[in-house]
Short mmCIF file of C-alpha atoms and ligand atoms in Angstrom, two decimals:
data_model
loop_
_atom_site.label_atom_id
_atom_site.label_comp_id
_atom_site.label_asym_id
_atom_site.label_seq_id
_atom_site.Cartn_x
_atom_site.Cartn_y
_atom_site.Cartn_z
CA UNK V 1 0.05 -0.20 -0.12
CA UNK V 2 0.96 3.55 -0.42
CA UNK V 3 1.84 5.57 2.60
CA UNK V 4 -0.95 8.09 3.48
CA UNK V 5 -1.06 9.57 6.84
CA UNK V 6 -3.51 7.37 8.96
CA UNK V 7 -6.41 9.17 10.16
CA UNK V 8 -8.75 8.16 12.90
CA UNK V 9 -12.16 7.51 12.24
CA UNK V 10 -12.88 10.89 14.78
CA UNK V 11 -10.98 12.86 12.51
CA UNK V 12 -12.17 11.29 9.19
CA UNK V 13 -15.62 12.93 10.05
CA UNK V 14 -14.72 16.05 11.77
CA UNK V 15 -12.68 17.05 8.32
CA UNK V 16 -14.88 15.20 5.86
CA UNK V 17 -15.35 18.61 3.69
CA UNK V 18 -11.88 18.84 3.14
CA UNK V 19 -11.25 15.40 2.45
CA UNK V 20 -14.30 14.52 0.35
CA UNK V 21 -12.87 13.11 -3.12
CA UNK V 22 -9.48 12.55 -1.42
CA UNK V 23 -7.68 9.04 -0.77
CA UNK V 24 -7.73 7.96 3.21
CA UNK V 25 -6.09 5.71 5.05
CA UNK V 26 -7.91 4.06 7.91
CA UNK V 27 -7.51 1.16 10.23
CA UNK V 28 -9.84 -0.22 13.00
CA UNK V 29 -12.21 -3.07 14.26
CA UNK V 30 -15.12 -4.69 12.09
CA UNK V 31 -18.05 -4.31 13.90
CA UNK V 32 -20.25 -5.88 11.17
CA UNK V 33 -20.21 -6.82 7.50
CA UNK V 34 -23.29 -6.99 5.21
CA UNK V 35 -24.48 -6.70 1.60
CA UNK V 36 -25.08 -8.30 -1.41
CA UNK V 37 -23.43 -10.01 -4.40
CA UNK V 38 -22.34 -6.69 -5.56
CA UNK V 39 -21.38 -4.70 -2.72
CA UNK V 40 -20.35 -5.54 0.97
CA UNK V 41 -20.82 -3.14 3.68
CA UNK V 42 -18.57 -2.91 6.97
CA UNK V 43 -19.19 -0.97 9.79
CA UNK V 44 -15.38 0.56 11.19
CA UNK V 45 -14.92 1.56 14.20
CA UNK V 46 -11.20 2.53 15.84
CA UNK V 47 -12.18 3.63 19.40
CA UNK V 48 -12.18 7.29 18.74
CA UNK V 49 -15.60 7.92 18.48
CA UNK V 50 -18.80 5.92 18.91
CA UNK V 51 -19.76 6.19 15.25
CA UNK V 52 -18.89 3.61 13.08
CA UNK V 53 -17.18 4.77 9.41
CA UNK V 54 -18.75 2.77 6.33
CA UNK V 55 -16.49 0.88 4.40
CA UNK V 56 -17.94 -0.20 1.04
CA UNK V 57 -16.48 -2.90 -0.91
CA UNK V 58 -17.23 -3.26 -4.55
CA UNK V 59 -17.06 -6.76 -5.73
CA UNK V 60 -16.10 -6.16 -8.77
CA UNK V 61 -12.90 -5.40 -7.25
CA UNK V 62 -12.47 -7.58 -4.32
CA UNK V 63 -13.07 -11.52 -4.40
CA UNK V 64 -15.41 -13.22 -1.55
CA UNK V 65 -12.28 -14.65 -0.39
CA UNK V 66 -10.26 -11.60 -0.10
CA UNK V 67 -13.29 -10.40 2.21
CA UNK V 68 -13.42 -14.16 3.97
CA UNK V 69 -11.70 -12.97 6.98
CA UNK V 70 -13.33 -9.42 7.35
CA UNK V 71 -15.76 -10.76 10.09
CA UNK V 72 -17.03 -8.95 13.03
CA UNK V 73 -14.12 -8.28 15.60
CA UNK V 74 -11.15 -8.73 12.84
CA UNK V 75 -8.97 -5.75 12.60
CA UNK V 76 -8.24 -4.09 9.10
CA UNK V 77 -6.46 -1.55 7.28
CA UNK V 78 -8.12 0.07 4.37
CA UNK V 79 -7.15 2.82 2.08
CA UNK V 80 -9.92 4.40 -0.50
CA UNK V 81 -11.75 7.62 -1.76
CA UNK V 82 -13.69 9.03 1.07
CA UNK V 83 -17.24 9.97 -0.90
CA UNK V 84 -20.86 11.40 0.07
CA UNK V 85 -22.85 8.49 1.31
CA UNK V 86 -25.74 7.62 -0.58
CA UNK V 87 -27.38 5.56 2.68
CA UNK V 88 -29.09 7.22 5.67
CA UNK V 89 -27.23 7.58 8.75
CA UNK V 90 -23.82 8.38 8.04
CA UNK V 91 -22.82 11.64 5.73
CA UNK V 92 -19.31 10.26 4.22
CA UNK V 93 -17.94 6.72 4.04
CA UNK V 94 -14.88 5.08 2.12
CA UNK V 95 -15.25 3.39 -1.15
CA UNK V 96 -12.09 0.62 -0.65
CA UNK V 97 -9.27 0.41 -3.15
CA UNK V 98 -6.96 -1.91 -0.61
CA UNK V 99 -7.25 -4.05 2.07
CA UNK V 100 -4.65 -5.15 4.63
CA UNK V 101 -6.23 -7.60 7.37
CA UNK V 102 -4.07 -7.35 10.54
CA UNK V 103 -6.16 -9.90 12.67
CA UNK V 104 -8.85 -12.44 12.00
CA UNK V 105 -11.38 -13.24 14.84
CA UNK V 106 -13.10 -16.29 14.13
CA UNK V 107 -16.78 -16.22 14.23
CA UNK V 108 -17.20 -19.64 16.19
CA UNK V 109 -14.85 -18.47 18.57
CA UNK V 110 -15.30 -14.57 19.11
CA UNK V 111 -17.63 -14.14 22.01
CA UNK V 112 -18.85 -10.66 20.76
CA UNK V 113 -21.18 -11.12 17.95
CA UNK V 114 -23.38 -8.49 16.46
CA UNK V 115 -25.95 -7.15 19.37
CA UNK V 116 -27.76 -8.09 22.62
CA UNK V 117 -25.46 -9.28 24.62
CA UNK V 118 -26.45 -8.76 28.65
CA UNK V 119 -24.45 -6.66 30.82
CA UNK V 120 -24.14 -9.13 33.01
CA UNK V 121 -22.75 -11.60 30.49
CA UNK V 122 -20.32 -8.81 29.60
CA UNK V 123 -18.92 -8.43 33.15
CA UNK V 124 -17.75 -11.97 32.58
CA UNK V 125 -15.82 -10.75 29.63
CA UNK V 126 -14.64 -7.72 31.06
CA UNK V 127 -11.46 -8.16 29.02
CA UNK V 128 -13.28 -7.80 25.68
CA UNK V 129 -16.42 -5.48 26.57
CA UNK V 130 -14.31 -2.23 25.85
CA UNK V 131 -15.09 -3.10 22.51
CA UNK V 132 -18.56 -2.99 22.32
CA UNK V 133 -20.42 0.58 22.17
CA UNK V 134 -21.85 0.78 25.27
CA UNK V 135 -18.35 0.31 27.05
CA UNK V 136 -16.33 2.57 24.59
CA UNK V 137 -18.94 5.15 25.72
CA UNK V 138 -19.17 4.69 28.68
CA UNK V 139 -14.77 4.68 29.20
CA UNK V 140 -14.76 7.98 26.98
CA UNK V 141 -17.25 9.58 29.57
CA UNK V 142 -14.66 8.37 31.91
CA UNK V 143 -11.89 9.65 30.58
CA UNK V 144 -13.27 12.91 29.91
CA UNK V 145 -14.22 13.49 33.42
CA UNK V 146 -11.29 12.89 34.54
CA UNK V 147 -9.71 15.32 32.17
CA UNK V 148 -12.56 17.80 33.50
CA UNK V 149 -11.40 16.53 37.59
CA UNK V 150 -7.94 18.11 36.62
CA UNK V 151 -8.94 21.02 34.50
CA UNK V 152 -11.21 22.44 37.38
CA UNK V 153 -8.64 21.98 40.43
CA UNK V 154 -5.90 23.37 38.06
CA UNK V 155 -7.48 26.29 36.75
CA UNK V 156 -8.75 27.42 40.69
CA UNK V 157 -4.85 27.14 41.56
CA UNK V 158 -5.20 23.58 43.08
CA UNK V 159 -2.33 21.70 43.44
CA UNK V 160 -2.32 17.89 42.61
CA UNK V 161 -0.82 16.23 45.99
CA UNK V 162 -0.13 12.40 45.62
CA UNK V 163 -0.58 10.75 48.41
CA UNK V 164 0.50 7.12 49.57
CA UNK V 165 -1.36 3.92 48.35
CA UNK V 166 0.44 1.79 51.19
CA UNK V 167 0.19 3.34 54.83
CA UNK V 168 0.09 2.29 58.28
CA UNK V 169 -3.04 4.77 59.18
CA UNK V 170 -6.86 4.00 58.84
CA UNK V 171 -8.70 7.17 57.84
CA UNK V 172 -11.77 6.50 58.08
CA UNK V 173 -11.96 4.44 61.33
CA UNK V 174 -14.33 1.84 59.21
CA UNK V 175 -11.61 -1.09 60.10
CA UNK V 176 -12.26 -2.64 56.49
CA UNK V 177 -8.40 -2.62 54.98
CA UNK V 178 -6.55 -4.95 52.87
CA UNK V 179 -3.53 -5.64 54.39
CA UNK V 180 -0.04 -5.58 52.59
CA UNK V 181 2.60 -8.02 53.98
CA UNK V 182 5.61 -10.05 52.42
CA UNK V 183 5.13 -12.28 55.41
CA UNK V 184 5.02 -16.15 54.54
CA UNK V 185 1.16 -16.42 55.57
CA UNK V 186 1.87 -20.07 56.06
CA UNK V 187 4.73 -19.60 58.50
CA UNK V 188 4.05 -16.36 60.62
CA UNK V 189 6.90 -15.03 62.99
CA UNK V 190 5.21 -15.01 66.48
CA UNK V 191 6.09 -13.07 69.49
CA UNK V 192 6.09 -14.49 72.86
CA UNK V 193 2.47 -13.38 73.25
CA UNK V 194 1.42 -15.38 70.20
CA UNK V 195 0.73 -12.40 68.02
CA UNK V 196 2.56 -11.96 65.01
CA UNK V 197 5.47 -10.06 65.01
CA UNK V 198 5.46 -7.25 62.54
CA UNK V 199 8.93 -6.00 62.94
CA UNK V 200 9.90 -8.98 60.42
CA UNK V 201 7.55 -7.78 57.87
CA UNK V 202 8.54 -5.57 54.73
CA UNK V 203 8.10 -2.17 56.86
CA UNK V 204 8.90 -3.05 60.12
CA UNK V 205 5.38 -2.68 61.04
CA UNK V 206 1.71 -3.65 59.87
CA UNK V 207 0.31 -2.11 56.92
CA UNK V 208 -2.45 -1.53 54.63
CA UNK V 209 -3.80 -0.24 51.35
CA UNK V 210 -5.35 3.24 51.79
CA UNK V 211 -8.88 3.97 52.39
CA UNK V 212 -8.55 7.69 51.73
CA UNK V 213 -5.32 10.08 51.00
CA UNK V 214 -7.35 12.80 53.15
CA UNK V 215 -4.90 12.63 56.25
CA UNK V 216 -2.00 13.23 53.94
CA UNK V 217 -3.89 15.48 51.93
CA UNK V 218 -4.44 17.67 55.20
CA UNK V 219 -1.08 18.06 55.69
CA UNK V 220 -0.45 18.95 52.09
CA UNK V 221 -3.10 21.94 52.38
CA UNK V 222 -1.73 23.27 55.33
CA UNK V 223 1.57 24.06 53.47
CA UNK V 224 -0.03 24.30 50.11
CA UNK V 225 -3.24 25.85 50.55
CA UNK V 226 -5.57 24.38 48.40
CA UNK V 227 -4.50 20.71 47.14
CA UNK V 228 -6.39 17.55 45.67
CA UNK V 229 -5.78 13.91 45.70
CA UNK V 230 -7.02 11.76 42.68
CA UNK V 231 -5.98 8.03 43.14
CA UNK V 232 -7.27 4.58 43.71
CA UNK V 233 -8.65 3.85 47.00
CA UNK V 234 -9.22 0.53 48.87
CA UNK V 235 -12.23 -0.94 50.96
CA UNK V 236 -12.65 -4.29 52.00
CA UNK V 237 -16.02 -4.19 53.34
CA UNK V 238 -18.01 -7.07 51.94
CA UNK V 239 -20.63 -4.92 50.26
CA UNK V 240 -21.64 -6.69 47.27
CA UNK V 241 -24.16 -3.63 46.25
CA UNK V 242 -24.40 -1.85 42.84
CA UNK V 243 -22.49 1.10 44.37
CA UNK V 244 -19.51 -0.15 45.72
CA UNK V 245 -16.40 -1.41 44.96
CA UNK V 246 -13.27 -2.70 46.52
CA UNK V 247 -10.86 -0.64 44.44
CA UNK V 248 -12.27 2.79 43.56
CA UNK V 249 -10.77 6.24 42.30
CA UNK V 250 -11.70 9.06 44.80
CA UNK V 251 -11.01 12.71 44.41
CA UNK V 252 -10.08 14.60 47.66
CA UNK V 253 -9.78 18.06 48.01
CA UNK V 254 -8.55 20.04 50.97
CA UNK V 255 -8.52 23.57 51.74
CA UNK V 256 -6.69 25.40 54.61
CA UNK V 257 -9.15 28.24 55.68
CA UNK V 258 -12.35 27.17 54.05
CA UNK V 259 -15.08 26.98 56.62
CA UNK V 260 -18.06 24.32 55.98
CA UNK V 261 -19.99 26.69 53.53
CA UNK V 262 -17.16 27.25 51.43
CA UNK V 263 -16.49 23.28 51.45
CA UNK V 264 -20.33 23.08 49.93
CA UNK V 265 -19.92 26.10 47.68
CA UNK V 266 -16.96 24.40 46.48
CA UNK V 267 -18.72 20.81 46.05
CA UNK V 268 -21.70 22.26 44.03
CA UNK V 269 -19.61 24.02 41.88
CA UNK V 270 -17.05 21.18 41.19
CA UNK V 271 -19.86 18.42 40.56
CA UNK V 272 -21.52 21.13 38.18
CA UNK V 273 -18.77 21.53 36.10
CA UNK V 274 -18.03 17.93 35.89
CA UNK V 275 -21.08 17.10 34.49
CA UNK V 276 -21.34 20.33 32.27
CA UNK V 277 -17.92 19.26 30.73
CA UNK V 278 -19.47 15.66 29.92
CA UNK V 279 -22.30 17.47 28.46
CA UNK V 280 -20.40 19.54 26.02
CA UNK V 281 -17.72 17.03 25.00
CA UNK V 282 -19.33 13.67 25.04
CA UNK V 283 -22.86 14.38 23.45
CA UNK V 284 -22.36 11.29 20.94
CA UNK V 285 -21.74 8.92 23.91
CA UNK V 286 -24.59 10.05 25.90
CA UNK V 287 -26.81 10.28 23.46
CA UNK V 288 -25.80 6.35 22.50
CA UNK V 289 -26.25 5.81 26.14
CA UNK V 290 -29.54 7.44 26.47
CA UNK V 291 -31.19 5.82 23.50
CA UNK V 292 -30.30 2.19 24.66
CA UNK V 293 -30.31 2.57 28.59
CA UNK V 294 -31.43 5.63 29.86
CA UNK V 295 -34.19 7.68 28.44
CA UNK V 296 -34.50 10.54 30.74
CA UNK V 297 -30.25 10.85 31.17
CA UNK V 298 -29.66 14.26 29.33
CA UNK V 299 -32.81 15.85 31.20
CA UNK V 300 -31.48 14.30 34.38
CA UNK V 301 -27.93 15.77 33.85
CA UNK V 302 -29.31 19.42 33.01
CA UNK V 303 -31.64 19.05 36.13
CA UNK V 304 -29.02 18.83 38.35
CA UNK V 305 -26.66 21.46 36.56
CA UNK V 306 -29.35 24.13 36.42
CA UNK V 307 -31.15 23.92 39.79
CA UNK V 308 -29.06 24.83 43.16
CA UNK V 309 -28.81 22.09 45.72
CA UNK V 310 -30.92 21.64 49.10
CA UNK V 311 -28.87 22.39 52.12
CA UNK V 312 -30.17 20.35 55.11
CA UNK V 313 -29.06 19.59 58.64
CA UNK V 314 -29.48 15.93 59.43
CA UNK V 315 -31.75 16.59 62.35
CA UNK V 316 -34.15 18.44 59.98
CA UNK V 317 -33.54 15.57 57.69
CA UNK V 318 -34.53 12.89 60.09
CA UNK V 319 -37.70 14.59 61.05
CA UNK V 320 -39.03 14.84 57.60
CA UNK V 321 -38.50 10.96 57.11
CA UNK V 322 -39.87 10.51 60.19
CA UNK V 323 -42.98 12.73 59.11
CA UNK V 324 -43.18 11.14 55.68
CA UNK V 325 -45.52 8.09 57.05
CA UNK V 326 -43.56 6.07 54.58
CA UNK V 327 -42.64 2.55 55.44
CA UNK V 328 -39.16 1.87 55.59
CA UNK V 329 -37.02 -1.18 56.15
CA UNK V 330 -34.73 0.42 58.04
CA UNK V 331 -35.92 2.16 61.35
CA UNK V 332 -35.42 6.05 61.22
CA UNK V 333 -34.16 7.89 64.49
CA UNK V 334 -32.01 10.54 65.28
CA UNK V 335 -28.77 8.94 65.76
CA UNK V 336 -29.18 6.58 63.00
CA UNK V 337 -26.96 6.41 60.18
CA UNK V 338 -29.17 6.69 57.07
CA UNK V 339 -29.76 3.72 54.50
CA UNK V 340 -29.68 4.12 51.12
CA UNK V 341 -33.30 4.45 51.12
CA UNK V 342 -33.75 7.55 53.52
CA UNK V 343 -31.24 9.24 51.74
CA UNK V 344 -33.29 8.36 48.09
CA UNK V 345 -36.58 9.24 49.72
CA UNK V 346 -35.40 12.72 50.59
CA UNK V 347 -33.70 13.35 47.15
CA UNK V 348 -36.01 11.81 44.72
CA UNK V 349 -39.23 11.79 46.52
CA UNK V 350 -39.33 14.92 48.76
CA UNK V 351 -37.09 17.50 47.33
CA UNK V 352 -36.43 16.39 43.72
CA UNK V 353 -32.79 17.85 43.76
CA UNK V 354 -29.50 16.90 45.33
CA UNK V 355 -29.38 17.28 49.02
CA UNK V 356 -26.43 18.22 50.87
CA UNK V 357 -26.83 16.77 54.26
CA UNK V 358 -24.79 18.67 57.29
CA UNK V 359 -24.17 18.58 60.44
CA UNK V 360 -24.46 14.55 61.59
CA UNK V 361 -24.17 13.22 64.99
CA UNK V 362 -20.63 13.14 65.97
CA UNK V 363 -20.97 8.77 66.85
CA UNK V 364 -21.75 8.41 63.18
CA UNK V 365 -18.71 9.94 61.43
CA UNK V 366 -14.98 10.14 61.55
CA UNK V 367 -12.75 11.36 64.38
CA UNK V 368 -11.71 14.57 62.49
CA UNK V 369 -14.73 16.12 61.94
CA UNK V 370 -15.25 19.43 63.51
CA UNK V 371 -17.55 19.87 66.52
CA UNK V 372 -20.45 22.11 66.84
CA UNK V 373 -21.35 24.02 69.78
CA UNK V 374 -24.07 21.64 70.40
CA UNK V 375 -21.20 19.14 71.27
CA UNK V 376 -23.23 16.52 69.62
CA UNK V 377 -23.17 17.29 66.17
CA UNK V 378 -20.35 17.58 63.79
CA UNK V 379 -19.86 19.73 60.57
CA UNK V 380 -19.96 16.76 58.28
CA UNK V 381 -21.38 17.26 54.51
CA UNK V 382 -22.63 14.72 52.42
CA UNK V 383 -23.83 14.90 49.20
CA UNK V 384 -27.04 13.07 48.22
CA UNK V 385 -27.81 12.32 44.42
CA UNK V 386 -30.70 11.12 42.76
CA UNK V 387 -30.55 7.33 41.78
CA UNK V 388 -26.47 7.43 43.27
CA UNK V 389 -27.65 8.43 47.06
CA UNK V 390 -24.30 9.26 48.60
CA UNK V 391 -21.60 10.91 46.06
CA UNK V 392 -19.67 12.79 48.15
CA UNK V 393 -18.71 12.89 51.66
CA UNK V 394 -16.90 15.76 53.68
CA UNK V 395 -16.69 17.93 56.43
CA UNK V 396 -14.75 21.23 58.21
CA UNK V 397 -11.99 19.52 59.80
CA UNK V 398 -11.19 19.86 63.83
CA UNK V 399 -8.72 22.46 64.08
CA UNK V 400 -8.28 22.51 67.75
CA UNK V 401 -5.74 20.15 68.95
CA UNK V 402 -7.19 19.59 72.71
CA UNK V 403 -10.62 18.78 71.05
CA UNK V 404 -9.17 16.69 68.27
CA UNK V 405 -6.93 14.90 70.79
CA UNK V 406 -9.42 14.03 73.09
CA UNK V 407 -11.59 12.65 70.22
CA UNK V 408 -8.78 10.33 69.47
CA UNK V 409 -8.03 9.15 72.94
CA UNK V 410 -11.94 8.43 73.43
CA UNK V 411 -11.80 5.93 70.26
CA UNK V 412 -8.19 4.78 71.02
CA UNK V 413 -6.29 5.78 67.98
CA UNK V 414 -2.77 5.33 67.75
CA UNK V 415 0.28 6.51 65.92
CA UNK V 416 -1.64 9.80 64.67
CA UNK V 417 1.65 12.07 66.21
CA UNK V 418 2.59 12.93 62.28
CA UNK V 419 -1.41 13.95 61.51
CA UNK V 420 -1.51 15.52 65.19
CA UNK V 421 1.31 17.96 64.21
CA UNK V 422 -0.67 20.00 61.74
CA UNK V 423 -2.86 21.10 64.87
CA UNK V 424 0.04 21.53 66.69
CA UNK V 425 2.06 23.88 64.64
CA UNK V 426 0.00 26.80 62.90
CA UNK V 427 -3.28 25.02 63.03
CA UNK V 428 -5.74 26.62 60.62
CA UNK V 429 -9.89 25.98 60.00
CA UNK V 430 -9.94 23.90 56.80
CA UNK V 431 -12.06 21.65 54.93
CA UNK V 432 -12.29 19.10 52.51
CA UNK V 433 -14.39 16.20 50.92
CA UNK V 434 -13.85 13.28 48.90
CA UNK V 435 -16.04 12.47 45.46
CA UNK V 436 -16.17 8.75 44.74
CA UNK V 437 -15.10 9.01 40.65
CA UNK V 438 -17.29 6.02 39.66
CA UNK V 439 -20.12 7.18 41.41
CA UNK V 440 -20.09 10.22 39.29
CA UNK V 441 -19.39 8.47 36.40
CA UNK V 442 -22.48 6.28 37.08
CA UNK V 443 -24.51 9.18 37.39
CA UNK V 444 -23.14 10.75 34.24
CA UNK V 445 -23.64 7.27 32.02
CA UNK V 446 -26.92 6.68 33.55
CA UNK V 447 -25.58 3.06 34.16
CA UNK V 448 -26.84 0.78 37.13
CA UNK V 449 -23.99 -0.77 38.39
CA UNK V 450 -20.78 0.50 39.29
CA UNK V 451 -18.98 -2.63 37.98
CA UNK V 452 -20.07 -1.17 34.48
CA UNK V 453 -18.06 1.96 34.79
CA UNK V 454 -14.13 1.21 35.44
CA UNK V 455 -12.80 -0.99 33.03
CA UNK V 456 -11.84 -3.96 35.61
CA UNK V 457 -13.97 -3.89 38.38
CA UNK V 458 -12.76 -5.36 41.91
CA UNK V 459 -15.33 -6.63 44.23
CA UNK V 460 -15.83 -9.52 46.61
CA UNK V 461 -14.70 -13.04 45.34
CA UNK V 462 -13.79 -11.20 42.10
CA UNK V 463 -10.24 -10.23 41.18
CA UNK V 464 -10.04 -11.87 37.25
CA UNK V 465 -7.91 -10.03 34.87
O1 4AD Q 501 -17.38 9.19 52.66
P1 4AD Q 501 -16.30 8.70 52.58
O2 4AD Q 501 -15.71 7.46 53.14
O3 4AD Q 501 -15.27 9.92 52.81
C1 4AD Q 501 -13.86 9.73 52.76
O4 4AD Q 501 -12.86 8.84 52.48
C2 4AD Q 501 -13.15 11.03 53.32
N1 4AD Q 501 -12.00 10.79 53.94
C3 4AD Q 501 -13.54 12.37 52.22
C4 4AD Q 501 -12.81 13.35 52.87
O5 4AD Q 501 -13.49 14.07 53.37
N2 4AD Q 501 -11.58 13.86 51.72
O6 4AD Q 501 -15.77 8.32 51.16
C5 4AD Q 501 -15.90 9.58 50.05
C6 4AD Q 501 -16.83 9.05 48.94
C7 4AD Q 501 -18.08 8.32 49.23
O7 4AD Q 501 -18.83 9.42 49.19
C8 4AD Q 501 -18.63 7.97 47.81
O8 4AD Q 501 -18.94 8.43 46.72
C9 4AD Q 501 -17.14 7.04 47.73
O9 4AD Q 501 -16.50 7.74 48.27
N3 4AD Q 501 -17.03 5.71 48.10
C10 4AD Q 501 -17.43 4.72 47.41
N4 4AD Q 501 -17.08 4.30 45.85
C11 4AD Q 501 -17.34 3.02 45.47
N5 4AD Q 501 -17.22 2.37 46.18
C12 4AD Q 501 -17.09 2.10 47.54
N6 4AD Q 501 -16.76 0.97 48.47
C13 4AD Q 501 -17.03 3.61 47.92
N7 4AD Q 501 -16.93 4.08 49.73
C14 4AD Q 501 -16.83 5.04 49.32
MG1 MG Q 502 -19.29 8.68 53.48
#
């Protein structure tokens, strides 16, 4: 074949005015082939866009034999002339002159035949599902959202701060951590008390995968002012729900001199920015997901962007739930940790808007949250979303060394000296929050299950690929 600069399918569509009548060079995977004795049509996709480029093979120039291996899933290289399309559904197509086959995909074995695979089936072949329209759309949107996160914070003057994945601390105190060790589990070194001697472990102490970068993030914020983290976090809780993963990505901004109100303003602005970014830059992918999975997707996204979130103290929320007359599966009373059904009632039925719930009882929240004057509640804020429930969790932090130290002692936390130094030296009011990245992707794509918005999901009893 002649040497011509290869164009992606997205570029070909974008520049079609200039390219019509010219020779083009395209490469990709065959989605479908159909046609008759005179002409064969191939839908070519290279991942650059959800839209397929139609390649037309005139059978006076290509033999059936040459096209035999051009089947769903095979990879090909085509040169030909870009022409205005006769058929509906696409504006241009390629009239093929030359064909090179890179890799065949035996139709008897290739698992992704034309269409109609359930999401459950695709989860079993997660190594191939990025090749489907659905996962192509989801993964492009995921990318756009990740880019939007960095752009939002960079443009605001926040610094991207890298916190460790291996740590010895437990930020959330949930006690659901994966241990990191190089000890031989079949032959553990034990002390005289019969307990494992971690001095002999790799780090000379017990270590685990992080559940949150917040504590280290606070060290960043009390030096650089405003920082954010964006990385994987790990939770070993046995939650088999459509909203939990064992490995998920979290974005955690942390800001010196921010009070809880500033924190809420930032959270609301940030989420709206990300959703707007996707609406602007992922229109084709969102339209595809809307058509196939969720007819109300765009209107729901626009609704969230265009409306102010409700801000409501926990105590008020409990009162609304108690007075609703609704039969909940889990009981409602002051002090209870809200279940997903309670959160969704407030958001989907009562306010019909995202809700930022604040001032939770201190007992159900993490040790680092700032105590209110009532001595019972803390300056926490959870952002609750339709269909998702909690999408953000955050708070103003306790900046008083005495109050924080009292809480640390009450809860029996150890090894926190390095963290307490933020309060010992130049302590300032500060706040932050954590956004679960997959929950955001779930919301923006309209998918139902969090396992379908990350390429290789990790959940209990599943660690393939
Ligand atoms: O509410 P969480 O546990 O808060 C923290 O970790 C704080 N340190 C954040 C901070 O203030 N810097 O988690 C934050 C968010 C949740 O709101 C949720 O969106 C997501 O992380 N999340 C999960 N996402 C997927 N799977 C899981 N198992 C998740 N657990 C939490
Ligand atoms: Mg939370």
